[in-house]
Coordinates of C-alpha atoms and ligand atoms in Angstrom, one line a residue:
M18 CA -20.7 13.6 -12.2
R19 CA -21.0 17.4 -12.2
S20 CA -21.2 19.7 -15.2
G21 CA -18.0 21.7 -15.4
M22 CA -15.9 18.5 -15.2
G23 CA -13.7 17.7 -18.2
N24 CA -11.2 20.5 -17.6
T25 CA -8.0 19.4 -15.9
S26 CA -7.7 20.8 -12.4
V27 CA -4.5 19.2 -11.1
A28 CA -1.9 17.4 -13.3
L29 CA 1.1 15.5 -12.1
S30 CA 3.8 14.6 -14.6
D31 CA 6.5 12.1 -13.6
V32 CA 6.6 13.4 -10.1
R33 CA 9.4 12.0 -7.9
K34 CA 10.5 12.5 -4.4
S35 CA 13.7 11.4 -2.7
Y36 CA 14.9 11.9 0.9
G37 CA 18.7 11.8 0.5
N38 CA 19.4 8.6 -1.4
L39 CA 16.0 7.1 -0.6
Q40 CA 13.4 7.5 -3.4
V41 CA 9.9 7.3 -1.9
I42 CA 7.8 8.5 -4.9
H43 CA 8.8 6.9 -8.2
G44 CA 7.4 8.9 -11.1
I45 CA 3.7 9.6 -10.7
D46 CA 1.5 10.6 -13.7
L47 CA -2.0 11.6 -12.8
T48 CA -4.7 14.0 -13.9
V49 CA -7.5 15.2 -11.7
E50 CA -10.5 16.8 -13.5
D51 CA -12.2 20.0 -12.4
G52 CA -14.8 19.2 -9.7
E53 CA -13.6 15.7 -9.2
F54 CA -13.2 14.0 -5.7
V55 CA -10.0 12.0 -5.9
V56 CA -8.9 9.8 -3.0
F57 CA -5.3 8.6 -2.6
V58 CA -5.4 5.3 -0.6
G59 CA -2.8 2.8 0.4
P60 CA -1.1 1.3 3.4
S61 CA 0.9 3.3 5.8
G62 CA 4.2 4.5 4.2
C63 CA 3.0 4.2 0.6
G64 CA 3.7 7.9 0.0
K65 CA 0.2 9.3 -0.1
S66 CA 0.9 12.2 2.4
T67 CA 4.1 13.0 0.6
L68 CA 2.3 13.2 -2.7
L69 CA -0.4 15.4 -1.2
R70 CA 2.1 17.7 0.5
M71 CA 4.0 18.1 -2.8
I72 CA 0.7 19.2 -4.4
A73 CA 0.2 21.6 -1.5
G74 CA 3.8 23.0 -1.8
L75 CA 4.7 21.9 1.7
E76 CA 7.2 19.4 0.4
E77 CA 9.7 20.0 -2.4
V78 CA 9.4 18.1 -5.6
T79 CA 12.7 16.2 -6.5
D80 CA 11.8 15.7 -10.1
G81 CA 8.8 16.2 -12.4
E82 CA 6.0 18.9 -12.6
I83 CA 2.8 19.8 -10.9
A84 CA 0.2 22.0 -12.6
I85 CA -3.0 23.4 -11.1
K86 CA -5.5 24.9 -13.5
G87 CA -3.0 24.7 -16.3
R88 CA -0.4 26.7 -14.4
D89 CA 3.0 25.2 -13.5
V90 CA 3.1 25.5 -9.7
T91 CA 6.0 23.2 -9.0
D92 CA 8.1 25.9 -7.5
L93 CA 5.4 28.2 -6.1
D94 CA 4.7 28.9 -2.4
P95 CA 1.7 27.1 -0.9
S96 CA -0.2 30.4 -0.7
D97 CA 0.2 31.1 -4.4
R98 CA -1.3 27.7 -5.6
G99 CA -5.0 28.2 -5.1
I100 CA -5.2 25.3 -2.6
A101 CA -6.4 25.0 0.9
M102 CA -5.4 22.0 3.1
V103 CA -7.2 20.4 6.0
F104 CA -5.0 18.4 8.4
Q105 CA -5.7 15.5 10.7
S106 CA -4.5 17.5 13.6
Y107 CA -7.0 20.4 12.9
A108 CA -4.2 23.0 13.5
L109 CA -6.5 25.5 15.2
Y110 CA -5.3 28.5 17.3
P111 CA -6.3 27.5 20.8
H112 CA -6.5 31.1 22.1
M113 CA -8.8 32.4 19.3
S114 CA -12.5 32.1 18.9
V115 CA -13.9 30.0 16.1
R116 CA -14.8 33.2 14.3
D117 CA -11.3 34.5 14.5
N118 CA -9.8 31.1 13.6
L119 CA -12.0 31.1 10.4
G120 CA -11.0 34.7 9.5
F121 CA -7.4 34.7 10.5
G122 CA -5.8 33.7 7.2
L123 CA -7.9 36.3 5.4
K124 CA -7.0 39.0 7.9
M125 CA -3.3 38.2 7.4
A126 CA -3.9 38.6 3.6
N127 CA -5.4 42.1 4.3
T128 CA -8.8 41.1 3.1
P129 CA -11.4 43.8 3.9
Q130 CA -13.4 43.1 7.1
A131 CA -16.8 43.1 5.2
E132 CA -15.4 40.4 2.9
I133 CA -14.1 38.4 5.8
D134 CA -17.5 38.6 7.6
R135 CA -19.2 37.4 4.4
R136 CA -17.0 34.4 3.9
V137 CA -17.0 33.4 7.6
A138 CA -20.9 33.6 7.5
H139 CA -21.0 31.5 4.4
A140 CA -18.7 28.8 5.7
S141 CA -20.4 28.6 9.1
D142 CA -23.7 28.3 7.2
I143 CA -22.5 25.4 5.1
L144 CA -21.0 23.7 8.1
K145 CA -23.8 24.5 10.5
I146 CA -21.4 26.0 13.1
G147 CA -23.1 29.4 13.5
A148 CA -23.8 28.7 17.1
L149 CA -20.1 27.9 17.9
L150 CA -18.5 31.1 16.5
D151 CA -17.7 32.7 19.9
R152 CA -16.3 29.5 21.4
R153 CA -12.7 28.5 21.6
P154 CA -11.4 25.3 20.1
G155 CA -11.0 23.8 23.6
Q156 CA -14.7 24.1 24.1
L157 CA -15.5 22.0 21.0
S158 CA -15.8 18.3 20.4
G159 CA -13.5 16.6 18.0
G160 CA -16.1 16.6 15.2
Q161 CA -16.8 20.3 15.7
R162 CA -13.1 21.1 15.7
Q163 CA -12.7 19.3 12.4
R164 CA -15.6 21.2 11.0
V165 CA -13.9 24.5 12.0
A166 CA -10.7 23.3 10.3
I167 CA -12.7 22.6 7.1
G168 CA -14.3 26.0 7.5
R169 CA -10.9 27.6 7.5
A170 CA -10.3 26.0 4.1
I171 CA -13.7 27.0 2.7
V172 CA -13.2 30.7 3.5
R173 CA -10.1 30.8 1.3
E174 CA -12.3 29.9 -1.6
P175 CA -9.6 27.7 -3.1
D176 CA -9.6 26.0 -6.5
V177 CA -8.6 22.7 -4.8
F178 CA -9.2 21.3 -1.4
L179 CA -6.6 19.0 0.0
F180 CA -7.5 16.7 2.9
D181 CA -4.8 14.8 4.8
E182 CA -6.5 12.0 6.8
P183 CA -9.0 14.5 8.3
L184 CA -11.1 11.9 10.1
S185 CA -8.4 9.8 11.7
N186 CA -8.6 11.4 15.1
L187 CA -12.4 10.9 15.4
D188 CA -14.2 7.9 16.9
A189 CA -15.8 5.4 14.5
E190 CA -19.3 6.8 14.7
L191 CA -18.2 10.4 14.2
R192 CA -16.1 9.3 11.3
V193 CA -19.1 8.0 9.5
S194 CA -21.2 11.1 10.0
M195 CA -18.2 13.4 9.1
R196 CA -17.7 11.3 6.0
I197 CA -21.2 12.0 4.9
E198 CA -20.7 15.7 5.7
I199 CA -17.6 15.9 3.5
A200 CA -19.5 14.2 0.7
R201 CA -22.3 16.7 1.0
L202 CA -19.8 19.6 1.1
H203 CA -18.3 18.4 -2.1
R204 CA -21.8 18.2 -3.7
E205 CA -22.6 21.7 -2.6
L206 CA -19.3 23.4 -3.4
G207 CA -18.4 21.4 -6.5
N208 CA -14.7 22.1 -6.0
T209 CA -11.9 19.7 -6.9
M210 CA -11.0 17.7 -3.8
I211 CA -8.0 15.4 -3.2
Y212 CA -8.2 13.3 0.0
V213 CA -5.7 11.0 1.6
T214 CA -6.7 8.1 3.7
H215 CA -5.5 4.6 4.6
D216 CA -9.1 3.6 5.1
Q217 CA -10.5 1.8 2.0
T218 CA -14.1 2.4 3.2
E219 CA -13.6 6.1 3.2
A220 CA -12.0 5.8 -0.2
M221 CA -14.9 3.8 -1.6
T222 CA -17.6 6.0 -0.2
L223 CA -16.2 9.4 -1.0
A224 CA -14.3 9.1 -4.3
D225 CA -15.3 9.8 -7.8
K226 CA -11.8 8.3 -8.6
I227 CA -9.6 6.2 -6.4
V228 CA -5.8 6.2 -6.7
V229 CA -4.4 3.0 -5.1
L230 CA -0.8 3.5 -4.1
R231 CA 1.9 1.1 -2.9
D232 CA 5.6 1.8 -2.3
G233 CA 5.4 5.2 -4.1
R234 CA 3.8 3.9 -7.2
I235 CA 0.3 3.9 -8.6
E236 CA -1.2 0.3 -8.6
Q237 CA -4.5 1.3 -10.2
V238 CA -6.7 4.4 -10.9
G239 CA -10.5 4.0 -11.3
T240 CA -13.9 4.5 -9.9
P241 CA -14.7 2.7 -6.7
R242 CA -16.7 0.2 -8.7
K243 CA -13.9 -0.4 -11.1
V244 CA -11.2 -1.0 -8.5
Y245 CA -13.6 -3.2 -6.5
E246 CA -14.9 -5.4 -9.4
D247 CA -12.1 -5.2 -11.8
P248 CA -8.8 -5.0 -9.9
D249 CA -5.6 -4.9 -12.0
N250 CA -3.6 -7.0 -9.6
V251 CA -3.5 -9.0 -6.3
F252 CA -2.6 -5.9 -4.3
V253 CA -5.6 -3.9 -5.3
A254 CA -7.8 -7.0 -5.0
G255 CA -6.7 -7.6 -1.5
F256 CA -6.7 -3.9 -0.3
I257 CA -10.1 -2.8 -1.5
G258 CA -13.0 -4.5 0.1
S259 CA -13.8 -5.7 3.7
P260 CA -13.5 -8.5 4.5
R261 CA -10.8 -8.8 1.8
M262 CA -11.1 -10.9 -1.3
N263 CA -10.0 -14.5 -0.8
L264 CA -6.8 -15.0 -2.7
L265 CA -6.0 -18.7 -3.0
Q266 CA -3.1 -20.7 -4.5
A267 CA -4.3 -22.8 -7.4
M268 CA -2.9 -24.4 -10.6
K269 CA -3.7 -24.2 -14.3
Q270 CA -5.3 -27.5 -15.4
D271 CA -6.0 -27.0 -19.1
E272 CA -7.5 -24.3 -21.2
G273 CA -10.1 -22.5 -19.2
T274 CA -9.8 -24.5 -16.0
I275 CA -7.8 -24.5 -12.8
V276 CA -7.4 -26.9 -9.9
L277 CA -8.2 -25.4 -6.4
S278 CA -7.6 -27.7 -3.4
G279 CA -8.1 -30.8 -5.6
A280 CA -11.3 -29.5 -7.3
K281 CA -11.6 -28.4 -10.9
L282 CA -13.0 -24.9 -11.6
S283 CA -13.8 -23.2 -14.9
G284 CA -13.5 -19.6 -15.9
L285 CA -9.8 -19.1 -16.5
P286 CA -9.3 -16.7 -19.4
A287 CA -7.1 -17.8 -22.3
D288 CA -3.5 -16.9 -21.6
T289 CA -0.7 -18.1 -23.8
A290 CA 1.9 -17.3 -21.1
L291 CA 0.4 -19.8 -18.8
A292 CA 1.1 -23.6 -19.2
T293 CA -0.6 -26.6 -17.6
G294 CA 0.7 -27.1 -14.1
D295 CA 1.7 -23.4 -13.6
E296 CA 0.8 -21.9 -10.3
L297 CA -1.6 -19.0 -10.2
I298 CA -3.8 -17.1 -7.8
F299 CA -7.6 -17.6 -7.7
G300 CA -9.5 -14.6 -6.2
I301 CA -13.1 -14.7 -5.0
R302 CA -14.9 -12.2 -2.8
P303 CA -16.6 -13.6 0.4
E304 CA -20.0 -12.3 -0.7
H305 CA -19.8 -14.0 -4.1
I306 CA -19.3 -17.5 -2.7
E307 CA -22.4 -19.7 -2.7
L308 CA -23.3 -23.0 -1.0
S309 CA -23.7 -25.7 -3.6
T310 CA -24.9 -29.3 -3.7
G311 CA -21.5 -30.4 -5.0
G312 CA -20.6 -31.9 -8.4
T313 CA -18.7 -30.1 -11.1
D314 CA -17.3 -26.6 -10.6
S315 CA -17.5 -26.7 -6.8
F316 CA -15.0 -27.2 -4.0
A317 CA -15.2 -28.6 -0.5
A318 CA -14.6 -26.7 2.7
R319 CA -14.9 -27.3 6.5
V320 CA -16.5 -24.5 8.6
D321 CA -14.2 -23.8 11.5
F322 CA -16.2 -21.0 12.9
A323 CA -19.5 -19.4 11.9
E324 CA -20.0 -15.8 13.0
Y325 CA -23.5 -14.5 13.2
L326 CA -23.9 -10.7 12.8
G327 CA -27.6 -10.4 12.2
S328 CA -27.7 -9.1 8.6
T329 CA -24.9 -11.4 7.6
Q330 CA -23.1 -14.5 8.6
F331 CA -19.3 -15.0 8.1
L332 CA -18.1 -18.6 7.7
Y333 CA -14.4 -19.0 8.4
C334 CA -13.4 -22.1 6.5
T335 CA -10.5 -24.4 5.7
L336 CA -10.1 -26.1 2.3
D337 CA -8.9 -29.7 1.9
D338 CA -5.4 -28.4 1.1
G339 CA -5.3 -26.3 4.3
Q340 CA -5.9 -22.9 2.8
S341 CA -8.3 -20.5 4.6
L342 CA -11.4 -18.9 3.1
I343 CA -14.1 -16.5 4.3
V344 CA -17.6 -16.8 3.1
E345 CA -20.2 -14.1 3.6
R346 CA -23.9 -15.2 3.6
R347 CA -26.8 -12.8 3.5
E348 CA -29.5 -15.4 4.2
G349 CA -30.1 -19.1 4.8
D350 CA -30.2 -21.4 7.9
D351 CA -27.3 -21.2 10.4
I352 CA -24.4 -23.5 9.7
E353 CA -22.8 -25.3 12.6
N354 CA -19.1 -25.1 13.4
G355 CA -17.4 -28.2 12.0
A356 CA -19.8 -28.7 9.1
M357 CA -18.5 -29.9 5.8
I358 CA -19.9 -27.8 2.9
Q359 CA -19.6 -27.5 -0.9
L360 CA -19.0 -24.1 -2.4
T361 CA -19.1 -22.5 -5.8
A362 CA -19.3 -19.0 -7.2
P363 CA -20.7 -17.4 -10.4
V364 CA -18.1 -17.7 -13.2
G365 CA -18.3 -14.0 -13.8
K366 CA -17.2 -13.3 -10.3
R367 CA -14.1 -15.4 -10.4
R368 CA -10.7 -13.6 -10.7
F369 CA -7.4 -15.0 -11.7
F370 CA -3.9 -13.6 -11.2
R371 CA -0.4 -14.6 -12.2
Q372 CA 2.0 -15.6 -9.4
S373 CA 3.6 -12.1 -10.0
G374 CA 0.3 -10.6 -9.0
E375 CA -0.8 -9.3 -12.4
R376 CA -4.4 -10.0 -13.3
I377 CA -5.2 -12.6 -16.0
R378 CA -8.1 -11.1 -18.1
Ligands
ADP3 P1 1.8 7.6 3.9 O1 1.3 9.0 4.0 O2 1.3 6.8 2.8 O3 1.8 6.8 5.2 P2 4.3 9.0 3.7 O4 4.1 9.9 2.5 O5 4.2 9.7 5.0 O6 3.4 7.7 3.6 O7 5.8 8.4 3.6 C1 6.2 7.8 2.4 C2 7.6 7.2 2.7 O8 8.5 8.3 2.8 C3 7.8 6.4 3.9 O9 8.6 5.3 3.6 C4 8.4 7.4 4.9 O10 9.1 6.6 5.8 C5 9.2 8.2 4.0 N1 9.4 9.6 4.6 C6 8.5 10.5 4.8 N2 9.0 11.6 5.2 C7 10.3 11.5 5.3 C8 11.4 12.3 5.7 N3 11.2 13.6 6.1 N4 12.6 11.7 5.7 C9 12.8 10.5 5.2 N5 11.8 9.7 4.8 C10 10.6 10.1 4.9

C-alpha cells in the first residue's frame, strides 16, 4: 500500500437509486481511501455501473450522499467533481488525431496551449503512445484506442479515475496485457481508482479492495485474499475463484462434524443455531482437495472425466449421493476416467455455510 493512503477519497453514505418504482441500489455505504484501487465486481445487472455512474455524476442519486475529498458532490455536475471516466466504448472522436483527442477536453476548458502540450506529452509518455499522436482512432488497434481513452482521463489530472468495464471489448490476450498496464499506471500515478468489471480475475488481480455486489447490495468488501479465503457467504464463495468453489449439500452430524454423501467430516465450527440433522452447505475449493487412502475424514468420488491441461489436471467427479465436484491437481500420475477415488482436504480449508447462505465461522 502506498503512503498517502489513510485519507478518505470517496465516501458513499446510504446511496440509493430507483428507476420509477424499481429500486436497483439499496443503500450503499462505502469508503475508498486516497490512492486505493477499488473494484466493483458482480454479475450482470447487480448495479455496479449505476453505482459508478452516480459517483461520476452521470446518473442522479435518488437518496443518500456522495463525497469526494471530503466535499459533498451529490448534486454537482460531472465536470466539477474532480473525476475522469474511462468507458468500455472508448468514446473517441473519429475525425480527430490522437493528439487532439487527448487535448480536446482541456481546450474546451480554455487551458493554455502550453499546458495542454505538457499534459498530452506526459500522458503519451506514460502510455507509450508518442508514435501514435498524429493518427486517427480508425488507424489504431483496440488496445491502442483504449490507451488513448485512458490518456484522455490522465490529462485531466483528476483526483479519482473511474473505469467502466474498460477491457471488455478487447480479446483475451490483450485484456491480460492491458490489465497489467492499468496496474502499472496505478502504481505510477498513485491516484484513487474505482473500476467496474464482471470479471472476477480482473477484480482479483487489480484491486487493493474488492466490493462484491449482488442485486444492488454489497455482499462483502475486502482484499482479494480476504474475499477468496474468507468469504462471508455462499454467493461470494461461488463468485470469486475459477473454477468456482465446490458448494455441496451436507448435514450436521454432531458437534464439529458433518455428513457429506454418507461420509463423516470434521471441522464444523461450534454454532448453537444449528442442530443435529440440519442441512448446511459444505464449501471446498478444487485446489484444496487431496487424494487420500480413505478412512476417517475422507469421502468417495467417481471420476467422470479427467482433463489434462499440462500444469494442472481437473477431475470432474460425482459423489455417491450424486452431487458433482471438481478437483484440481497440480501433480501426480494421471487418473483414468471412471476411477473410484477417496478425497479429503485440510481442515483449515473447509468452509461451512447455513442454508440461507451465511457463513458459519
Ligand atoms: P451492472 O452494471 O452490474 O450490469 P447496471 O448498473 O447496469 O448493472 O443495472 C442495475 C439494474 O438497474 C439492472 O437491473 C438494470 O436493468 C437496471 N437499470 C439500469 N439502467 C436502467 C434504466 N435507465 N431504467 C430502468 N432500469 C435500469
